[in-house]
MMTF fields as JSON, N, C-alpha, C and O atoms, coordinates in Angstrom:
{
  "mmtfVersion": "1.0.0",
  "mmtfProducer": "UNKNOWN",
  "numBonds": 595,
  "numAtoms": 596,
  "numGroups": 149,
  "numChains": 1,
  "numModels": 1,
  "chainsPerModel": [1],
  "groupsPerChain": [149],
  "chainIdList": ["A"],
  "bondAtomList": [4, 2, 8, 6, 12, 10, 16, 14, 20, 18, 24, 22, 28, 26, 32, 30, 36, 34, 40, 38, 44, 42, 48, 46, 52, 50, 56, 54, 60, 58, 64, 62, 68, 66, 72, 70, 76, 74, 80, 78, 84, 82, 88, 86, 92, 90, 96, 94, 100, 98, 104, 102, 108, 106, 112, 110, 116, 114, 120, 118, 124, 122, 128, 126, 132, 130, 136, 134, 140, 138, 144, 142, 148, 146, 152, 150, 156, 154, 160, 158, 164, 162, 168, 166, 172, 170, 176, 174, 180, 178, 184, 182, 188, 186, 192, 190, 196, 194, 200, 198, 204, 202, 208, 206, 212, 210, 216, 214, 220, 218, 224, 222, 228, 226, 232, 230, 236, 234, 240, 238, 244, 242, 248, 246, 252, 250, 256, 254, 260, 258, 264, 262, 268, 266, 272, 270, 276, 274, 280, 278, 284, 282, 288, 286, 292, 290, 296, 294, 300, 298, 304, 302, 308, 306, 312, 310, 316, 314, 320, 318, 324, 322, 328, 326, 332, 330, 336, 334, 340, 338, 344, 342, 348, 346, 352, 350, 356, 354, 360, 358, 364, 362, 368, 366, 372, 370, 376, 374, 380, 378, 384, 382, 388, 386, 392, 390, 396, 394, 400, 398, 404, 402, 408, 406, 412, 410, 416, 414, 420, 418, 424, 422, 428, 426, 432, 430, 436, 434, 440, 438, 444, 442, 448, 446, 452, 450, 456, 454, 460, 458, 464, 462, 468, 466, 472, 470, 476, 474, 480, 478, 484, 482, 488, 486, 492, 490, 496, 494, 500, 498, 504, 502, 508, 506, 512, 510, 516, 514, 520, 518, 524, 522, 528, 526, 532, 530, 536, 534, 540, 538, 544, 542, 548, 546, 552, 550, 556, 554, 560, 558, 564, 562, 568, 566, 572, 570, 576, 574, 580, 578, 584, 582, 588, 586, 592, 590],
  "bondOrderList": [1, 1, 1, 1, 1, 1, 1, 1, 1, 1, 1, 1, 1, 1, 1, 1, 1, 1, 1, 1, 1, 1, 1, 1, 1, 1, 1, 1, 1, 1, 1, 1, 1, 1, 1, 1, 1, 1, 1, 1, 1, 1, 1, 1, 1, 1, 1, 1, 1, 1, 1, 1, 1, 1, 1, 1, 1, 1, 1, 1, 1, 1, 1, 1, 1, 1, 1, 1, 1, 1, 1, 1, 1, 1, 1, 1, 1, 1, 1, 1, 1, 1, 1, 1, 1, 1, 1, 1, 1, 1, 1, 1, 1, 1, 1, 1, 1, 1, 1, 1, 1, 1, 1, 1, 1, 1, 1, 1, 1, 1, 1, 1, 1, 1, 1, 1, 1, 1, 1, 1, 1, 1, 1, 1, 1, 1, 1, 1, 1, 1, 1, 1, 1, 1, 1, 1, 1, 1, 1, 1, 1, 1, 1, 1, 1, 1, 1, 1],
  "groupList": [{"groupName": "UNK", "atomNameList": ["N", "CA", "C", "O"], "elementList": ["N", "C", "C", "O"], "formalChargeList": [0, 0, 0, 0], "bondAtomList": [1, 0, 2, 1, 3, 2], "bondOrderList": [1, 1, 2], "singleLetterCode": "X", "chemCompType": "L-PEPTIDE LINKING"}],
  "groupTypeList": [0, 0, 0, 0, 0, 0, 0, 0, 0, 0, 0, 0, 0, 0, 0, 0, 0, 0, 0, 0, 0, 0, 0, 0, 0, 0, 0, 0, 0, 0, 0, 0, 0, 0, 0, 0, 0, 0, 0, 0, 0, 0, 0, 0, 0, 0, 0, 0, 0, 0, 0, 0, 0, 0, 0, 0, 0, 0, 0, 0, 0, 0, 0, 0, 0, 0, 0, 0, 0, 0, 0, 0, 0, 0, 0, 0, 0, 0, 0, 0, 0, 0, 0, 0, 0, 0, 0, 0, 0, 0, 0, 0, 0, 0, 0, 0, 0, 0, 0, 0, 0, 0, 0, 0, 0, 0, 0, 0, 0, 0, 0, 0, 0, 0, 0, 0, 0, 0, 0, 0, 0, 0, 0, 0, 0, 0, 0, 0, 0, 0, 0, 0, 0, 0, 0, 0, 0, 0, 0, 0, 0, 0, 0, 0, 0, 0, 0, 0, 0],
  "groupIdList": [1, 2, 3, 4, 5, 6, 7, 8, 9, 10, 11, 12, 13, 14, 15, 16, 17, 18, 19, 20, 21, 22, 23, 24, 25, 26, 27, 28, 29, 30, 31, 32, 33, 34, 35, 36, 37, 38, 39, 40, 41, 42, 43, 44, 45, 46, 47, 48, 49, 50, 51, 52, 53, 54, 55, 56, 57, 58, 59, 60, 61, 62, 63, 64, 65, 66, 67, 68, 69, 70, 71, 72, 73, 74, 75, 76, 77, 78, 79, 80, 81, 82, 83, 84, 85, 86, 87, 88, 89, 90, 91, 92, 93, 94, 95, 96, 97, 98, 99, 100, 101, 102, 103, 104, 105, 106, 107, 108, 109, 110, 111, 112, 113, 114, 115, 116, 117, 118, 119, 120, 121, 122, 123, 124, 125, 126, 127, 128, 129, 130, 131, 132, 133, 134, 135, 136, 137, 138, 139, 140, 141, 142, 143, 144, 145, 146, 147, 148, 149],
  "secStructList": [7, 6, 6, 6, 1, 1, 7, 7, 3, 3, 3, 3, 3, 3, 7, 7, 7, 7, 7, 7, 7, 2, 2, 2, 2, 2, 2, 2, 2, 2, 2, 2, 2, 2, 2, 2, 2, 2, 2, 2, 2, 2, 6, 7, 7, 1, 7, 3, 3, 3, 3, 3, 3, 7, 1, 1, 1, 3, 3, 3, 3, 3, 3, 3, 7, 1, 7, 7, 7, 7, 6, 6, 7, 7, 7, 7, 1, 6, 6, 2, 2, 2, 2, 6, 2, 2, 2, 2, 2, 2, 2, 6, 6, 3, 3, 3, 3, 3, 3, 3, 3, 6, 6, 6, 3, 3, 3, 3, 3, 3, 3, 3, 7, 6, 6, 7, 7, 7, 7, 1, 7, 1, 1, 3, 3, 7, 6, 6, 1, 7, 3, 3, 7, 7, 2, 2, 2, 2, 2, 2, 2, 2, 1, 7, 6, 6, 6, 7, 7],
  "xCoordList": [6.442, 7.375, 8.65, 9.696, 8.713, 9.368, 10.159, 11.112, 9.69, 10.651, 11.531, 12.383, 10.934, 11.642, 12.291, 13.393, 11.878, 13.33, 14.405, 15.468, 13.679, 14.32, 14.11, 14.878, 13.053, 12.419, 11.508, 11.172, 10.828, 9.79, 9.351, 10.015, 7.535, 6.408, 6.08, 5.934, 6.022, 5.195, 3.953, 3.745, 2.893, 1.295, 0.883, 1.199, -0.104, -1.579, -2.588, -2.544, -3.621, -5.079, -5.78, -5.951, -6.246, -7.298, -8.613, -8.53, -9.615, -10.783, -11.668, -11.187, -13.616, -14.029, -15.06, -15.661, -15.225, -16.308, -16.513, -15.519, -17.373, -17.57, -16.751, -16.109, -16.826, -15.639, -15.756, -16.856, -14.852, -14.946, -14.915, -14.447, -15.784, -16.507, -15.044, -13.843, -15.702, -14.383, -13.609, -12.406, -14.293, -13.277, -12.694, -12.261, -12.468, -12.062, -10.834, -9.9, -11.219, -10.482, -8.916, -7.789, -9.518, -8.245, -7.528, -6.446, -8.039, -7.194, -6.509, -5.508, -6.594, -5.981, -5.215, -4.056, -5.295, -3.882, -3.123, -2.095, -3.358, -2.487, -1.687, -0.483, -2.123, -1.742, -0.513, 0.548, -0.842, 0.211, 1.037, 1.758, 1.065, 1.912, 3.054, 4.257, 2.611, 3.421, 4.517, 5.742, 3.607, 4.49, 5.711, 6.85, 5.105, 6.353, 7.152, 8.239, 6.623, 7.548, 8.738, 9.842, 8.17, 9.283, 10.192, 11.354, 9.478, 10.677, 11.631, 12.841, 11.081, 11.496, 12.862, 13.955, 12.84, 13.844, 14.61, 15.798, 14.01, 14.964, 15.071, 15.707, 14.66, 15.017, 15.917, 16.293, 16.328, 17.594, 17.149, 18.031, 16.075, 15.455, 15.737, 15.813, 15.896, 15.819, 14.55, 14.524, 13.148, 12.41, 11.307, 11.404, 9.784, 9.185, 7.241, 6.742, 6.547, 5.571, 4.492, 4.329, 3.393, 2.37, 0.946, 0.7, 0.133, -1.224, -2.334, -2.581, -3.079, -4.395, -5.595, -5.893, -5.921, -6.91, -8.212, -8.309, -9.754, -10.898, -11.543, -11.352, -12.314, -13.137, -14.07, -14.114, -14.833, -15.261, -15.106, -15.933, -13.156, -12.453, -11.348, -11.259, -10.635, -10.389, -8.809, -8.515, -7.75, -5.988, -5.111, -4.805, -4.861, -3.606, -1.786, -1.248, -1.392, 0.155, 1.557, 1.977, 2.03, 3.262, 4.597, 4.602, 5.189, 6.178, 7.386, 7.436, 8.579, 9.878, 11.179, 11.145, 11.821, 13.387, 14.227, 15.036, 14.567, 15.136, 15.842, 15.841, 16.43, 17.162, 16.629, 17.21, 15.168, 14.217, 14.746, 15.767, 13.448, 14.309, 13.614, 12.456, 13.878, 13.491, 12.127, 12.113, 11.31, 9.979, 9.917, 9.238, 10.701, 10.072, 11.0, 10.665, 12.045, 12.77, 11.678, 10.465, 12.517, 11.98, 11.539, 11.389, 11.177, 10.561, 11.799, 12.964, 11.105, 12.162, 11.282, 10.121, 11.781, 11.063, 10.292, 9.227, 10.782, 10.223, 9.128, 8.287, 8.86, 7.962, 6.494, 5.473, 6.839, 5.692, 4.959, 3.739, 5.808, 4.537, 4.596, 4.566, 4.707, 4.226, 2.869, 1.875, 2.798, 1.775, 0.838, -0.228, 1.177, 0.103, -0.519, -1.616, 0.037, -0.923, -1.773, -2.746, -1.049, -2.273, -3.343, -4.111, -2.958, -4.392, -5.098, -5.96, -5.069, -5.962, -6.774, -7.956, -5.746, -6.34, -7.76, -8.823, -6.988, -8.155, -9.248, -10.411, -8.773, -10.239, -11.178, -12.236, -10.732, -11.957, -12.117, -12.462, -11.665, -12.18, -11.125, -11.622, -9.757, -9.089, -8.25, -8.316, -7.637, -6.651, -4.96, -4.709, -3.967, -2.779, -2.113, -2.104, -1.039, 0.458, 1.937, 1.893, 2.86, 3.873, 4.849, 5.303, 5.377, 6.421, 7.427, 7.442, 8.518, 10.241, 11.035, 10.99, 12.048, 13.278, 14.691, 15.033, 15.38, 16.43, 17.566, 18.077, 17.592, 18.166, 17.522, 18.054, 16.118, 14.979, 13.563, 12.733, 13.86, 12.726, 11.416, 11.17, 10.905, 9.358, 8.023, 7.991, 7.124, 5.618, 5.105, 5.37, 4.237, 2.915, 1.668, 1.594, 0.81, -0.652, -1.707, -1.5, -2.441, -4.088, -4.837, -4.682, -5.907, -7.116, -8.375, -8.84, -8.858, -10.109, -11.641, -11.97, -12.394, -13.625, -14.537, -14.621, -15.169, -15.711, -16.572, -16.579, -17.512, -18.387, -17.788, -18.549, -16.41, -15.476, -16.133, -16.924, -16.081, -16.388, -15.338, -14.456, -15.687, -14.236, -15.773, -16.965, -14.36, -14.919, -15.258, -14.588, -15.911, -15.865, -14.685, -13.637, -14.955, -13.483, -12.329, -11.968, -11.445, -10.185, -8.711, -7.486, -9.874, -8.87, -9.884, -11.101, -8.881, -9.368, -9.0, -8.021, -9.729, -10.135, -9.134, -9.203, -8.338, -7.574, -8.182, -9.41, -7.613, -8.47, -9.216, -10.167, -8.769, -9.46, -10.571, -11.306, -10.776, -11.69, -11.733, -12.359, -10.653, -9.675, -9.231, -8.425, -9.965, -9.6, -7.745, -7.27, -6.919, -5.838, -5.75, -6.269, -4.963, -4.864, -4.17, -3.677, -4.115, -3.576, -2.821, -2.844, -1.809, -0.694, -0.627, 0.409, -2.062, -2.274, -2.29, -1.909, -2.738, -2.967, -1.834, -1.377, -0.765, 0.232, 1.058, 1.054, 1.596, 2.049, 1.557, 2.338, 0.24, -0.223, 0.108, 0.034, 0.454, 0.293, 1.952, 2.058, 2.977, 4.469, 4.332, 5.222, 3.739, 4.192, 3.055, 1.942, 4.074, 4.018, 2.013, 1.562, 1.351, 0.726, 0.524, -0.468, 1.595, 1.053, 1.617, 2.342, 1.679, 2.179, 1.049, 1.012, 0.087, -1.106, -2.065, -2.475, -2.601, -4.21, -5.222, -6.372],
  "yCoordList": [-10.282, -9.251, -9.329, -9.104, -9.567, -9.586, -11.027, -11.075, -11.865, -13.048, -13.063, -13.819, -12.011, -11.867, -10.937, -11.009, -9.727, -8.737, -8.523, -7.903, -9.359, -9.033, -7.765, -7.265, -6.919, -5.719, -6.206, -7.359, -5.428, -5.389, -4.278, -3.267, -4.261, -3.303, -3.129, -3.964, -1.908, -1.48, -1.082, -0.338, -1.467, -1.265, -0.691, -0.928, 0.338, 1.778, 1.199, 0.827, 1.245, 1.404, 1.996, 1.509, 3.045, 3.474, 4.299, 4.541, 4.487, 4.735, 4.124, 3.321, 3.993, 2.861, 3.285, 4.359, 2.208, 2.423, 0.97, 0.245, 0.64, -0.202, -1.06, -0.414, -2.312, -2.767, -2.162, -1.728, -2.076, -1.836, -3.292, -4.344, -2.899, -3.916, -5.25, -5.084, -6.381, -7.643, -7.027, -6.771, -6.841, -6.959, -5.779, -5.597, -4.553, -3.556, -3.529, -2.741, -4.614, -4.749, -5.794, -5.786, -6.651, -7.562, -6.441, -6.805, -4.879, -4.081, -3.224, -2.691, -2.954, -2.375, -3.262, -2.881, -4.442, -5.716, -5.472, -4.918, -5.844, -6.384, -5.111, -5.343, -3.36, -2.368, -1.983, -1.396, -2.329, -2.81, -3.928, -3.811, -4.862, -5.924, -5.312, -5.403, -4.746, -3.924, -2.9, -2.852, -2.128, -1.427, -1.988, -1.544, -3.02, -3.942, -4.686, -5.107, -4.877, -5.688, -4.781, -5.173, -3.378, -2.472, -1.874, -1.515, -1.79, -1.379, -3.248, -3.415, -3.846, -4.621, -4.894, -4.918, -5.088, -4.768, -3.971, -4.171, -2.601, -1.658, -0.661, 0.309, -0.49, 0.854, 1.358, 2.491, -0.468, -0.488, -0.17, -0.087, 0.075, 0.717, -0.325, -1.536, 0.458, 0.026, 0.02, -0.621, 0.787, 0.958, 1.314, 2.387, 0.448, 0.512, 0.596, -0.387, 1.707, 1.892, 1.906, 2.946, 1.175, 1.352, 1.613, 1.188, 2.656, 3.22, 3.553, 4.294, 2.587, 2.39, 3.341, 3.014, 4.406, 4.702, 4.864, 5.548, 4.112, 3.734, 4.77, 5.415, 5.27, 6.503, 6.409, 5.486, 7.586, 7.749, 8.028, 8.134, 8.143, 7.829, 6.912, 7.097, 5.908, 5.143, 5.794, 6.032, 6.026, 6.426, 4.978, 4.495, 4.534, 3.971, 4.025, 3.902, 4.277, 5.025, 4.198, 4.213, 3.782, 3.018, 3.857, 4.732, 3.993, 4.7, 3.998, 3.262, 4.311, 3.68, 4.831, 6.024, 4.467, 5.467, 5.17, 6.097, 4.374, 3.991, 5.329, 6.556, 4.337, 5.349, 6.559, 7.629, 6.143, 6.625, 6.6, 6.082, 7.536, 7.666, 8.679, 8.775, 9.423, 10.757, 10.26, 9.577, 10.618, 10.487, 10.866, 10.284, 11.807, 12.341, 11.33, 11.298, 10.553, 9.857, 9.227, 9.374, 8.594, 7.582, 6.929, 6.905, 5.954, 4.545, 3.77, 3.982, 2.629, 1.256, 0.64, 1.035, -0.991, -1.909, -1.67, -2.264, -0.85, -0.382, 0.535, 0.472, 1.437, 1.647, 1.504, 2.157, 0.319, -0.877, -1.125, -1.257, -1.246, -1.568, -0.674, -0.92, 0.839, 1.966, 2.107, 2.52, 1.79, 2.186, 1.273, 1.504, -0.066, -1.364, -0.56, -0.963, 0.273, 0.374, 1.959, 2.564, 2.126, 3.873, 3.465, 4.143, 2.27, 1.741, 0.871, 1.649, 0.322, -0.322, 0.813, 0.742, 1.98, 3.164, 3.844, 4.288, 3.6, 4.037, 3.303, 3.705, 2.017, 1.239, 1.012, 0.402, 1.57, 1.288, 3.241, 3.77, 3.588, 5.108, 5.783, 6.464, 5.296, 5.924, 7.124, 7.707, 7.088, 7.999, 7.777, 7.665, 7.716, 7.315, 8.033, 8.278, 8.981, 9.589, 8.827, 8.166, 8.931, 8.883, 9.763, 10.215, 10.188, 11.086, 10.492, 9.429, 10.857, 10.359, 11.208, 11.85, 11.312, 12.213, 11.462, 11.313, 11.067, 10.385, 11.074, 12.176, 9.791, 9.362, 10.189, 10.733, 9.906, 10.529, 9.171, 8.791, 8.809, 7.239, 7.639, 8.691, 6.825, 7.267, 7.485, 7.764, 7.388, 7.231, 7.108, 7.872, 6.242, 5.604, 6.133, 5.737, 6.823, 7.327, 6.508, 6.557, 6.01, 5.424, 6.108, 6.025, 6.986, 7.332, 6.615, 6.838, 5.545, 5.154, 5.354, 4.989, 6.19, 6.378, 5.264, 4.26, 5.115, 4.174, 3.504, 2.286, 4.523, 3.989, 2.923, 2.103, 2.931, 2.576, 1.616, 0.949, 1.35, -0.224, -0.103, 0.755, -1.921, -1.962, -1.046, -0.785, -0.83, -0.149, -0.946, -1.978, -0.844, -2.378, -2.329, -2.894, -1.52, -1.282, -1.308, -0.532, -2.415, -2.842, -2.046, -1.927, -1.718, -1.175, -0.338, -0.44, 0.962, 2.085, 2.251, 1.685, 2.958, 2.711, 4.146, 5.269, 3.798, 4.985, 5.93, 5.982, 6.499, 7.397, 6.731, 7.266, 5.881, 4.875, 4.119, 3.498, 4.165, 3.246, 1.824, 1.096, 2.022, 0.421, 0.1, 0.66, -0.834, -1.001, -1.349, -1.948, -0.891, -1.276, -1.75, -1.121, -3.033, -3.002, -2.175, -1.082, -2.582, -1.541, -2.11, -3.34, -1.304, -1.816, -2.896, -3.56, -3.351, -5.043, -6.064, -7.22, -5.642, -7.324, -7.18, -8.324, -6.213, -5.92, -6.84, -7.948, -6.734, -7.099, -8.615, -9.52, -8.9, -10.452, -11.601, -12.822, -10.551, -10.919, -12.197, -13.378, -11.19, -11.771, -12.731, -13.569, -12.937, -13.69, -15.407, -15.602, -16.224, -17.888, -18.216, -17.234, -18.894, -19.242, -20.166, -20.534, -20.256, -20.916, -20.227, -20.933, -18.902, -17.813, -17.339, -17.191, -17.129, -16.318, -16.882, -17.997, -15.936, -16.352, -16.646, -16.954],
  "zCoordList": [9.394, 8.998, 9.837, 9.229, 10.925, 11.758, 12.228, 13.006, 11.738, 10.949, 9.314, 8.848, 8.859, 7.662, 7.675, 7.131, 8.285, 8.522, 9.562, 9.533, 10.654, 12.195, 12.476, 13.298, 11.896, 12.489, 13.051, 12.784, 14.028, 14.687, 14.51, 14.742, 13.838, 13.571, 15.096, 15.99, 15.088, 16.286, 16.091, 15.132, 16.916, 15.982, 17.202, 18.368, 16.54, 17.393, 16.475, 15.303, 17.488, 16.781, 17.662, 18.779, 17.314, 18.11, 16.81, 15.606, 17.747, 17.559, 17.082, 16.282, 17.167, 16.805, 15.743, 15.774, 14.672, 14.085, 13.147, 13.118, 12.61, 12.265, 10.982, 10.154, 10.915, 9.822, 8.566, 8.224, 7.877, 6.448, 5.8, 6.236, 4.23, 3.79, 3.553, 3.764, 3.102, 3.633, 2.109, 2.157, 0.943, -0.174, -0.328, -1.465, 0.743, 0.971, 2.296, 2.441, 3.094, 3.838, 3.336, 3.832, 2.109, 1.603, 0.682, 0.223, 0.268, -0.824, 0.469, -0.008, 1.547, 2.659, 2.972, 2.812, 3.407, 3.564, 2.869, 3.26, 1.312, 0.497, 0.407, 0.3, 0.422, 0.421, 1.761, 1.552, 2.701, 3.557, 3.875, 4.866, 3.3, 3.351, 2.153, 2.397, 0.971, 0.227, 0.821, 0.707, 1.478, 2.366, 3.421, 3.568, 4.03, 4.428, 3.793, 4.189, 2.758, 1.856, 1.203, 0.826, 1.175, 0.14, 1.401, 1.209, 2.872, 4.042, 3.79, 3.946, 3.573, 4.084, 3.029, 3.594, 1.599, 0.617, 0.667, 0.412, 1.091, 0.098, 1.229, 0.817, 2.645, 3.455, 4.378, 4.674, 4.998, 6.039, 7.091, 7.946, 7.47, 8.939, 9.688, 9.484, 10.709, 12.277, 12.964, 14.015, 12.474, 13.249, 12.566, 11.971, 12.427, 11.787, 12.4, 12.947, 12.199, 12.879, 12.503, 11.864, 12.537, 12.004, 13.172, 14.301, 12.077, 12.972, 12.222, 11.271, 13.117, 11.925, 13.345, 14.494, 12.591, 13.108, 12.576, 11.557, 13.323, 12.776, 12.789, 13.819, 12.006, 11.959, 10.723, 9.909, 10.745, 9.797, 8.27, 7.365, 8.331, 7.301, 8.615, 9.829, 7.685, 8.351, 7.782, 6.611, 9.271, 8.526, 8.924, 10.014, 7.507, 8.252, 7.538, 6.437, 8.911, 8.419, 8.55, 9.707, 8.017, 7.841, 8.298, 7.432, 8.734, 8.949, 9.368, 10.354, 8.404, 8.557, 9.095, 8.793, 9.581, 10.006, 8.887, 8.927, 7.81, 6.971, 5.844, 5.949, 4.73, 3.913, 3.269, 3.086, 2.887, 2.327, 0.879, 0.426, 0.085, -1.605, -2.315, -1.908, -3.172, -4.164, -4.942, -5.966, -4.429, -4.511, -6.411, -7.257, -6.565, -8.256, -9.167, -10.351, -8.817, -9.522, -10.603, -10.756, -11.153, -12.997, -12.213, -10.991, -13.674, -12.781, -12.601, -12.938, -11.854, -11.457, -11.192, -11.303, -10.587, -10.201, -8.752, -8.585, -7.746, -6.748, -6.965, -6.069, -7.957, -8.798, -9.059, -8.84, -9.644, -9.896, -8.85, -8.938, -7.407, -6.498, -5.974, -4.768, -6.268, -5.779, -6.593, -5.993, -7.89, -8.533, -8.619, -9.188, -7.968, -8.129, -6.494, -6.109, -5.826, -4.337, -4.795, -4.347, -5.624, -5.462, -7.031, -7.713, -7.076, -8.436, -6.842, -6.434, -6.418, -5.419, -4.514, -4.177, -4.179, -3.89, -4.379, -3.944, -5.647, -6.23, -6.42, -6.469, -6.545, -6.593, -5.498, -5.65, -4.257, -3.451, -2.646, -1.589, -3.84, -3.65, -1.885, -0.988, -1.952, -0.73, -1.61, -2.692, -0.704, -0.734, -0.39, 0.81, -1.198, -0.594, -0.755, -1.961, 0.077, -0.071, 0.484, 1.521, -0.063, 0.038, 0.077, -0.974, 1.429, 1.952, 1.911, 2.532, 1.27, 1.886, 1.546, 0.497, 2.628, 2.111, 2.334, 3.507, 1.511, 1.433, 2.71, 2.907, 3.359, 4.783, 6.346, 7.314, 5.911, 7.319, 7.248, 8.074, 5.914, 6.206, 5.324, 4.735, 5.399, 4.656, 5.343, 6.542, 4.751, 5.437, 4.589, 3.661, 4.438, 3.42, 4.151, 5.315, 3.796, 4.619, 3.744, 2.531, 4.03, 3.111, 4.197, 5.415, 3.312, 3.932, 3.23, 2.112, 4.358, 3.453, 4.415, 5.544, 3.215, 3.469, 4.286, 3.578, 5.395, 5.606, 4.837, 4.663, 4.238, 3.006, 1.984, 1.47, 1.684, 0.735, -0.046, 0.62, -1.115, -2.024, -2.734, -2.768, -3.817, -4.912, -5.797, -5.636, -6.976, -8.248, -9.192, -9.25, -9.803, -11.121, -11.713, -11.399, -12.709, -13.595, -13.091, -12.206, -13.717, -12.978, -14.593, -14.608, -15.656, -16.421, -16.915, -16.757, -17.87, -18.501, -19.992, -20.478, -20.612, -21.594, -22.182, -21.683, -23.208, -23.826, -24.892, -24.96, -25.526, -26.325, -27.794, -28.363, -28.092, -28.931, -28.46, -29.227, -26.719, -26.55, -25.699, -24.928, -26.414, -26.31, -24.668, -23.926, -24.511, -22.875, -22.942, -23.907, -21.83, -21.557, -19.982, -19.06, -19.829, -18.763, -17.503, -17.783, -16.301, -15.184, -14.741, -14.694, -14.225, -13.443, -12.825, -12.799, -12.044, -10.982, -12.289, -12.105, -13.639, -14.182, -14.776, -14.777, -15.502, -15.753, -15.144, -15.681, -14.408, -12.78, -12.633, -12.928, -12.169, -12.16, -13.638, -13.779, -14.473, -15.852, -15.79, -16.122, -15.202, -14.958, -13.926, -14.067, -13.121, -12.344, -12.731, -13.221, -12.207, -12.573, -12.181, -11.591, -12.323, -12.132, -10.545, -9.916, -10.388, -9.089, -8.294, -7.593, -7.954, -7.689, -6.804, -5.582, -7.789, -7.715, -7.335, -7.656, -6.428, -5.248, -6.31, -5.998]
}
């Protein structure tokens, strides 16, 4: 991160408890590398903090000084990977908020249950029945093939 923005993350961890499961721990990565990726585009910060604390729900908090932006706005492309991280949220049963107030910075919170697992269902089914996909294959759907893990 800090070769690509010339920010430097400042990182806390405290408290102990045992790992969360591995394919729970790659939807918490990829859920924060997002988060750096969108300070890293779009916030202008100077100063960027992250704190993962282990527990029996596990918090971890992203926090930027940056421009921030109007949380109820439309969609946009920044958007998209707001909603590709609170569908991963959901799939391993956490919890995510997003605080910002335009020119005070943001905060991304994930609360994940230690118990946590993935969910099966990666799409939902509309009122016909009819499976539709979700925002991640949406999303995986655009990008190149050799793109993708």
């Amino acid at each position: 991160f800090q070769n690509q923005s010339g920010l430097r993350a400042n990182c806390e961890t405290s408290g102990t408890s045992p790992e969360l499961a591995p394919d729970v721990q790659v939807q918490v990565l990829n859920m924060l590398q997002e988060s750096l990726s969108n300070i890293r585009k779009h916030a202008q910060a100077s100063r960027v903090d992250i704190e993962l604390v282990r527990g029996p729900t596990w918090r971890l908090l992203v926090r930027d000084d940056g421009k921030g932006f109007d949380t109820s706005a439309g969609p946009s492309l920044f958007n998209v990977g707001m909603n590709i991280m609170r569908e991963r949220a959901e799939m391993i049963g956490a919890t995510l908020t997003v605080d910002s107030i335009q020119g005070s910075g943001t905060t991304v919170t994930l609360w994940v249950p230690q118990s946590s697992t993935i969910r099966t269902a990666l799409s939902t089914a509309d009122a016909s029945g009819e499976g539709r996909p979700t925002q991640i294959s949406a999303a995986m759907s655009m990008v190149p093939d050799t793109q993708k893990i």
